[in-house]
């Protein structure tokens, strides 16, 4: 028995090189980066500035445009609530999408209770929102468009450059939650017309509890009203003593991700495609969720028809994956992302997300294929839906006694 | 949340997986749940002339706890009379499998499946009786 980790969209292990970079800032260099008048503070500040450069470089930004946060949830809240409050006089309308992360959906829902209006765009069946949809949604009083760079569950990548230039043309700010895309695929805030961007360290082999939001300083200069008040750190946008080791880890992780992106994205995509090909070869009735091409190199979301996702996870218990099944969520609702694609709830219940990472090997993938195939066959053997389908009855058109 | 050993055992070695002839007069079939809810259980019983359940089979689409609940239910109904089988309560399944609160609905579904199967075979018998009477009065 071995352990295989294919849940890298949930979190990643801290890369040893990143941890090494962080350790001195827990030990001898423990200073407060805001202490301006002694060596301890200077050393911490220098490390923070270096990390700012490292993160900025990944997205073609200037280091002055990087604001440290505790992670992507705070970053998204900072950007969305910050724009809403700062530009309320200009307008109170925003545009976003139904399959964003909860860290975008929930602040937008909160704003709806505060007199703002939000247009919730429906993605197509691949999880993509089109430029035309965004154009049609923008109004005179629109102040922000917030669309994720790539979706965490299915990996679909939005047409970011096109949406960015549309927003420029319309004079509307553009925020993108790039938590899953940062460090995995090329991003350039200038070429793509991005005004605000969220990233998180723990998705790129950095520590949990650290992240950043990019806030454009020129053309236009984006202003945010803070959601946290205090000592005026981070240009007053995010008060609070910096988590210096976390920030250092975030920077180191970003630098490594950028360096390795050209080779890693190819290697990982090849493994992901090997996984899909292996499953598809040995199993009938499976479908891939998300966009077939415009997709993160590491993400594969599959629905295994006629079996339920949690039971499949139980059958491959030494492989860590996640499922859109209701049984794996606290709310007992199946994935709103998969439901949002309009594919039917049964496909959501039967879905598994495999998210590969830097430490995934070909042996891991081959082992996973074997284990999944065995578990799916075991479960279909006892599935009444599979039995119906084999007898030529479509379970989706049958009559059911609902609970 | 870890699964109890008993749930894992039923998942790995489900008892009485299979199907019976749904139209046979001595077979009762209960199908409960719906695919979009994430659970479908099909439970079947074969009943002798003394109303005793001599065999039971199940097929389940659902989580591990749903599979275990239905597997356990087939074990428990075998050898019981229909009236005795109706006494099976979901709370006993919860206890036996150490199901957490979030999985109680799996045990409810299993109880419902047993009841539906019993109701089905009873209905078949009543209909057969009625047919017999119609024939005899002719």
XYZ file of C-alpha atoms in Angstrom:
541
model
C 0.000 0.000 0.000
C 1.211 3.495 -0.836
C -0.057 7.010 -0.328
C -0.775 9.171 -3.357
C -1.704 12.831 -3.012
C -3.813 14.127 -5.897
C -5.549 16.983 -4.110
C -3.106 19.777 -4.913
C -5.910 22.238 -5.703
C -6.934 21.961 -2.051
C -3.439 22.551 -0.734
C 0.173 21.609 -1.399
C 3.015 20.562 0.870
C 5.624 23.205 1.672
C 8.545 22.730 -0.685
C 11.755 21.987 1.299
C 13.578 24.928 -0.380
C 10.741 27.210 0.716
C 10.868 25.990 4.290
C 14.641 26.539 4.373
C 14.138 30.129 3.255
C 11.537 30.702 5.964
C 13.298 29.230 8.994
C 15.753 32.084 9.716
C 12.788 34.435 10.023
C 11.402 32.354 12.874
C 14.800 32.183 14.546
C 17.454 34.890 14.428
C 15.671 37.279 12.038
C 12.474 37.515 14.028
C 12.143 41.280 13.708
C 8.986 43.228 12.969
C 9.145 44.525 9.410
C 7.554 47.749 10.640
C 10.376 48.457 13.115
C 12.173 51.181 11.203
C 14.918 52.032 13.636
C 16.942 48.916 14.314
C 18.668 46.105 12.525
C 16.038 43.454 13.384
C 13.372 45.495 11.643
C 15.601 46.317 8.644
C 16.431 42.663 8.028
C 12.762 41.696 8.168
C 11.769 44.547 5.887
C 14.461 43.637 3.395
C 13.191 40.059 3.282
C 9.625 41.275 2.801
C 10.679 43.531 -0.061
C 12.553 40.716 -1.750
C 9.448 38.530 -1.502
C 7.369 41.342 -2.981
C 9.683 41.363 -6.008
C 9.441 37.597 -6.318
C 5.640 37.604 -6.324
C 5.382 40.659 -8.598
C 7.651 39.040 -11.176
C 5.307 36.072 -11.657
C 2.542 38.366 -12.930
C 4.587 41.134 -14.560
C 3.745 43.662 -11.844
C 5.824 46.143 -9.876
C 6.695 45.158 -6.320
C 4.936 48.295 -5.064
C 1.658 46.824 -6.269
C 1.790 43.768 -3.996
C -0.185 43.846 -0.741
C 0.362 40.969 1.686
C -2.664 39.146 3.054
C -3.361 36.004 5.049
C -4.394 34.168 1.887
C -6.878 34.159 -0.958
C -10.049 34.537 1.083
C -8.717 37.737 2.595
C -7.337 38.834 -0.775
C -10.701 38.430 -2.503
C -12.514 40.214 0.326
C -9.963 43.020 0.284
C -10.370 43.559 -3.453
C -14.142 43.211 -3.750
C -15.246 44.984 -0.586
C -12.441 47.519 -1.003
C -13.567 48.538 -4.503
C -17.248 48.476 -3.532
C -16.741 50.893 -0.661
C -14.253 53.151 -2.408
C -16.226 53.557 -5.631
C -19.766 53.514 -4.216
C -20.371 57.050 -5.434
C -19.528 56.040 -8.977
C -21.870 53.073 -8.952
C -23.086 50.087 -7.044
C -23.133 47.368 -9.666
C -20.762 44.428 -10.074
C -20.442 41.499 -12.444
C -19.275 38.042 -11.435
C -20.062 34.412 -12.163
C -22.027 31.647 -10.446
C -19.109 29.240 -10.186
C -16.596 31.538 -8.496
C -14.998 30.418 -5.244
C -17.050 31.088 -2.113
C -14.494 33.724 -1.136
C -15.797 35.778 -4.073
C -19.451 34.709 -3.960
C -19.961 35.432 -0.282
C -18.574 39.001 -0.204
C -20.686 39.733 -3.315
C -23.756 38.311 -1.580
C -22.978 40.453 1.442
C -22.810 43.521 -0.817
C -26.253 42.660 -2.166
C -27.564 43.154 1.370
C -25.868 46.558 1.475
C -27.628 48.120 -1.495
C -25.308 46.861 -4.238
C -26.469 44.957 -7.295
C -24.585 41.950 -8.603
C -25.040 40.301 -12.000
C -24.337 36.579 -11.669
C -23.281 35.220 -15.041
C -24.047 31.608 -15.988
C -21.060 29.734 -17.385
C -21.450 27.427 -20.370
C -21.160 23.654 -19.970
C -17.365 23.843 -19.922
C -17.381 26.378 -17.079
C -16.548 29.347 -19.255
C -18.041 32.843 -19.280
C -17.752 34.623 -22.634
C -16.605 38.170 -23.329
C -20.014 38.885 -24.858
C -21.761 37.863 -21.653
C -19.581 40.272 -19.709
C -20.143 43.049 -22.277
C -23.904 42.588 -22.048
C -23.775 42.719 -18.261
C -21.744 45.930 -17.936
C -23.871 49.022 -17.228
C -23.287 52.732 -16.589
C -23.018 52.103 -12.864
C -20.784 49.004 -13.040
C -17.660 49.458 -10.925
C -16.132 45.991 -10.916
C -15.943 42.764 -12.896
C -14.630 39.850 -10.824
C -13.944 36.590 -12.638
C -11.648 33.796 -11.610
C -8.599 33.098 -13.743
C -9.078 29.330 -13.517
C -11.703 27.309 -11.704
C -10.600 25.274 -8.688
C -12.916 22.302 -9.299
C -12.740 21.829 -13.050
C -9.675 23.882 -14.016
C -11.387 25.808 -16.830
C -9.484 28.984 -17.743
C -11.458 32.126 -18.554
C -10.610 34.307 -21.586
C -8.856 36.749 -19.257
C -7.036 39.001 -21.802
C -10.264 39.572 -23.754
C -12.258 40.342 -20.620
C -9.442 42.599 -19.393
C -9.413 44.687 -22.554
C -13.214 44.907 -22.524
C -13.064 46.260 -18.976
C -10.416 48.817 -20.027
C -12.608 49.892 -22.918
C -15.598 50.306 -20.596
C -13.634 51.942 -17.781
C -14.568 49.217 -15.297
C -12.100 47.717 -12.817
C -11.216 44.054 -13.354
C -10.406 41.700 -10.501
C -9.357 38.107 -11.012
C -9.066 35.408 -8.374
C -5.916 33.718 -9.659
C -5.467 31.404 -6.683
C -5.334 28.274 -8.869
C -3.596 29.826 -11.879
C -0.787 31.783 -10.202
C 2.537 30.062 -10.792
C 0.965 27.343 -12.929
C 0.275 29.211 -16.179
C 1.649 32.522 -17.546
C 0.007 35.679 -16.204
C 0.810 39.246 -17.216
C -1.281 41.939 -15.549
C -0.261 44.519 -18.164
C -0.959 42.490 -21.266
C -4.137 41.047 -19.744
C -5.597 44.278 -18.415
C -5.895 43.034 -14.842
C -6.390 45.688 -12.129
C -6.632 43.448 -9.079
C -5.427 39.880 -8.641
C -5.572 37.450 -5.744
C -3.010 34.726 -4.999
C -2.281 32.354 -2.145
C 1.009 30.790 -1.026
C -0.219 27.355 0.026
C -1.434 26.434 -3.452
C 2.104 26.825 -4.815
C 4.137 24.897 -2.217
C 4.315 27.826 0.180
C 2.962 28.043 3.732
C -0.690 28.345 4.702
C -1.801 31.710 6.047
C 0.085 33.811 3.510
C -0.893 35.367 0.209
C -1.103 38.599 -1.675
C -3.360 40.835 -3.655
C -2.031 42.800 -6.597
C -3.433 46.336 -6.721
C -2.669 48.338 -9.881
C -0.945 51.684 -9.244
C -0.933 53.233 -12.710
C -3.453 53.491 -15.526
C -5.620 53.455 -13.548
C -4.495 53.858 -9.972
C -6.813 51.529 -8.062
C -7.855 52.664 -4.612
C -9.281 50.371 -1.990
C -11.029 51.135 1.232
C -9.492 48.784 3.791
C -11.457 46.041 5.511
C -8.937 45.885 8.365
C -7.939 49.042 10.227
C -4.871 49.521 12.396
C -1.311 50.669 12.042
C -1.496 51.548 8.363
C 0.752 48.755 7.104
C 0.716 47.836 3.417
C -0.145 51.324 2.191
C -3.013 51.435 4.636
C -4.829 48.717 2.715
C -4.011 45.934 5.126
C -2.991 46.877 8.635
C -1.363 44.306 10.884
C 2.153 43.124 11.632
C 3.395 41.153 8.678
C 3.774 37.398 8.912
C 7.407 37.694 7.858
C 8.244 33.965 7.616
C 5.006 33.419 5.703
C 5.740 36.308 3.369
C 9.279 35.020 2.776
C 7.856 31.573 2.043
C 5.308 33.059 -0.327
C 8.044 34.853 -2.240
C 10.342 31.837 -2.395
C 7.472 29.625 -3.550
C 6.549 32.146 -6.255
C 10.115 32.313 -7.535
C 10.421 28.531 -7.786
C 7.023 28.253 -9.461
C 8.014 30.807 -12.081
C 11.369 29.134 -12.746
C 9.853 25.681 -13.104
C 6.668 26.639 -14.920
C 7.883 25.906 -18.487
C 8.991 22.353 -17.666
C 6.525 21.564 -14.883
C 3.395 22.595 -16.746
C 4.353 20.266 -19.595
C 5.314 17.364 -17.323
C 2.176 17.646 -15.211
C -0.151 18.028 -18.197
C 1.340 14.886 -19.685
C 0.680 12.950 -16.466
C -2.849 14.327 -16.271
C -3.522 13.244 -19.848
C -2.057 9.831 -19.094
C -4.509 9.519 -16.195
C -7.494 10.425 -18.360
C -6.371 8.126 -21.190
C -5.850 5.224 -18.774
C -9.262 5.642 -17.161
C -10.997 6.147 -20.482
C -9.390 3.071 -21.955
C -10.507 0.759 -19.162
C -13.862 2.210 -18.134
C -17.070 2.915 -20.012
C -19.476 5.715 -19.114
C -17.086 8.348 -17.788
C -17.129 12.024 -18.741
C -14.590 14.795 -18.299
C -15.917 17.964 -16.666
C -14.515 21.352 -17.629
C -13.009 22.673 -20.814
C -11.139 20.044 -22.873
C -8.324 22.474 -23.805
C -8.576 25.729 -21.871
C -7.850 24.031 -18.597
C -5.170 24.090 -15.893
C -2.429 21.588 -16.691
C -2.865 19.827 -13.347
C -6.629 19.416 -13.074
C -8.818 16.517 -14.180
C -12.449 16.322 -13.092
C -14.271 13.151 -14.044
C -17.822 11.907 -13.535
C -18.047 8.128 -13.181
C -21.635 7.455 -14.164
C -23.838 5.254 -11.973
C -21.617 5.459 -8.881
C -21.449 7.989 -6.089
C -18.277 9.982 -5.512
C -17.805 9.439 -1.808
C -18.133 5.681 -2.164
C -15.473 5.797 -4.868
C -13.174 7.788 -2.584
C -13.692 5.097 0.024
C -12.576 2.477 -2.471
C -9.344 4.316 -3.229
C -8.679 5.315 0.344
C -4.894 5.529 -0.032
C -5.296 8.093 -2.811
C -6.252 11.625 -1.772
C -8.699 13.255 -4.193
C -11.862 15.282 -3.754
C -15.431 14.862 -4.928
C -18.350 17.056 -5.892
C -20.613 14.567 -4.157
C -23.005 15.927 -1.572
C -21.792 13.367 0.921
C -18.349 14.949 1.044
C -19.601 18.446 1.796
C -20.788 19.851 5.089
C -23.927 21.253 3.446
C -25.081 17.911 1.983
C -25.457 19.709 -1.344
C -23.537 18.497 -4.364
C -20.947 20.824 -5.897
C -22.515 24.138 -6.941
C -19.775 24.435 -9.545
C -20.764 21.247 -11.350
C -24.457 22.038 -10.887
C -23.696 25.470 -12.343
C -22.530 23.855 -15.590
C -26.082 22.612 -16.075
C -25.062 18.979 -16.434
C -27.509 17.532 -13.908
C -27.015 16.810 -10.249
C -26.330 13.129 -10.767
C -23.115 14.017 -12.602
C -22.040 16.149 -9.655
C -22.681 13.287 -7.229
C -20.527 11.007 -9.376
C -17.588 13.358 -9.809
C -13.990 13.109 -8.660
C -11.366 15.847 -8.957
C -7.793 14.723 -9.466
C -5.375 17.637 -9.022
C -1.755 16.792 -9.701
C 1.288 18.584 -8.418
C 5.032 18.986 -8.352
C 5.549 15.764 -6.451
C 3.250 13.602 -8.583
C 5.078 10.805 -10.406
C 4.156 8.503 -13.256
C 4.050 5.612 -10.781
C 1.453 7.557 -8.793
C -0.673 7.964 -11.895
C -0.415 4.341 -12.998
C -1.279 3.182 -9.483
C -4.237 5.574 -9.407
C -5.582 4.264 -12.711
C -5.474 0.679 -11.408
C -7.108 1.541 -8.121
C -9.859 3.680 -9.622
C -10.717 1.092 -12.263
C -10.968 -1.619 -9.620
C -13.134 0.505 -7.311
C -15.438 1.665 -10.112
C -16.003 -1.920 -11.249
C -16.649 -3.043 -7.660
C -19.208 -0.251 -7.174
C -20.935 -0.663 -10.525
C -21.404 -4.336 -9.684
C -23.670 -3.200 -6.852
C -25.199 -0.136 -8.527
C -28.907 -0.321 -9.397
C -28.376 2.519 -11.870
C -25.670 0.625 -13.730
C -27.960 -2.396 -13.825
C -30.738 -0.270 -15.335
C -28.391 1.244 -17.882
C -27.146 -2.214 -18.884
C -30.776 -3.262 -19.373
C -31.250 -0.301 -21.683
C -33.183 1.910 -19.251
C -31.948 5.463 -18.856
C -31.873 6.161 -15.100
C -32.242 9.886 -15.727
C -35.677 9.412 -17.312
C -36.966 6.833 -14.821
C -39.420 7.760 -12.089
C -38.002 8.023 -8.597
C -39.401 8.182 -5.135
C -37.627 11.291 -3.893
C -36.768 11.884 -0.248
C -14.316 11.741 9.682
C -13.193 8.149 9.606
C -15.502 5.260 8.749
C -16.287 2.625 11.358
C -14.732 -0.805 10.831
C -18.176 -2.261 10.225
C -18.964 0.230 7.464
C -15.622 -0.535 5.826
C -16.275 -4.272 6.125
C -19.706 -4.024 4.471
C -18.254 -1.766 1.780
C -15.411 -4.139 0.986
C -17.444 -7.315 1.392
C -21.052 -6.371 0.724
C -23.465 -9.162 1.690
C -26.172 -10.265 -0.717
C -25.408 -8.070 -3.686
C -27.599 -8.995 -6.614
C -31.019 -8.976 -8.166
C -34.049 -11.228 -8.165
C -36.807 -11.559 -10.729
C -38.922 -8.534 -9.985
C -42.084 -10.080 -11.446
C -41.916 -13.339 -9.486
C -44.964 -13.675 -7.174
C -42.825 -14.472 -4.103
C -40.409 -11.568 -4.596
C -40.915 -8.102 -3.112
C -38.929 -5.163 -4.486
C -38.334 -1.808 -2.803
C -36.607 0.979 -4.720
C -36.112 4.201 -2.764
C -34.165 7.423 -3.311
C -33.255 9.240 -6.516
C -30.025 9.672 -8.495
C -30.005 13.469 -8.181
C -30.220 13.091 -4.384
C -27.126 10.907 -4.448
C -28.757 7.726 -3.106
C -30.762 4.944 -4.723
C -31.376 1.658 -2.915
C -32.969 -1.410 -4.429
C -33.752 -4.095 -1.870
C -35.464 -7.363 -2.742
C -36.851 -10.169 -0.595
C -38.021 -13.652 -1.414
C -40.836 -14.862 0.837
C -42.081 -18.423 1.455
C -45.684 -19.491 2.056
C -45.334 -18.902 5.808
C -44.466 -15.232 5.195
C -40.862 -15.864 6.099
C -38.068 -14.083 4.208
C -35.840 -16.817 2.831
C -33.519 -14.659 0.759
C -32.649 -10.981 0.269
C -30.596 -9.038 -2.271
C -29.634 -5.404 -2.702
C -28.051 -2.961 -5.082
C -27.180 0.547 -3.932
C -25.969 3.751 -5.554
C -24.726 5.926 -2.737
C -21.981 6.592 -0.254
C -20.217 3.920 1.787
C -22.673 4.310 4.651
C -25.633 3.826 2.311
C -24.043 0.684 0.901
C -23.315 -0.626 4.396
C -26.842 0.182 5.631
C -28.499 -1.731 2.810
C -26.042 -4.612 3.036
C -26.759 -4.911 6.765
C -30.511 -4.677 6.175
C -30.417 -7.694 3.837
C -28.570 -9.675 6.510
C -31.096 -8.734 9.158
C -34.267 -9.491 7.200
C -33.210 -12.981 6.181
C -34.998 -15.620 8.269
C -37.504 -13.160 9.719
C -41.213 -13.143 9.036
C -42.597 -10.094 7.268
C -44.003 -8.776 10.554
C -40.675 -9.269 12.301
C -38.841 -7.530 9.456
C -41.156 -4.548 9.816
C -39.812 -4.122 13.341
C -36.338 -3.186 12.056
C -35.659 0.433 12.971
C -33.142 2.738 11.369
C -31.790 3.573 14.815
C -30.618 -0.026 15.186
C -28.712 0.287 11.904
C -27.165 3.550 13.108
C -26.042 1.826 16.285
C -24.707 -1.304 14.623
C -22.682 0.627 12.023
C -21.764 3.533 14.339
C -23.027 6.021 11.765
C -22.379 9.703 12.486
C -25.386 12.098 12.563
C -24.746 13.268 8.992
C -25.238 9.690 7.756
C -28.494 8.931 9.576
C -30.441 9.438 6.359
C -28.650 6.383 4.928
C -30.172 4.211 7.649
C -33.598 5.790 7.110
C -33.356 4.932 3.445
C -32.494 1.302 4.296
C -35.496 1.028 6.625
C -37.697 2.520 3.909
C -36.331 0.061 1.355
C -37.214 -2.890 3.615
C -40.727 -1.531 4.142
C -41.201 -0.887 0.438
C -40.111 -4.438 -0.413
C -42.500 -5.898 2.178
C -45.365 -3.728 0.938
C -44.655 -4.856 -2.618
C -44.797 -8.568 -1.845
C -47.898 -8.117 0.335
C -49.624 -6.282 -2.491
C -48.741 -9.095 -4.877
C -50.198 -11.651 -2.454
C -53.400 -9.685 -1.900
C -53.860 -9.362 -5.620
C -53.285 -13.105 -6.059
C -55.857 -13.830 -3.320
C -58.347 -11.505 -4.933
C -57.786 -13.172 -8.305
C -58.304 -16.588 -6.709
C -61.581 -15.453 -5.151
C -62.775 -14.033 -8.423
C -62.024 -17.360 -10.058
C -63.784 -19.385 -7.322
C -66.940 -17.281 -7.354
C -67.273 -17.696 -11.074
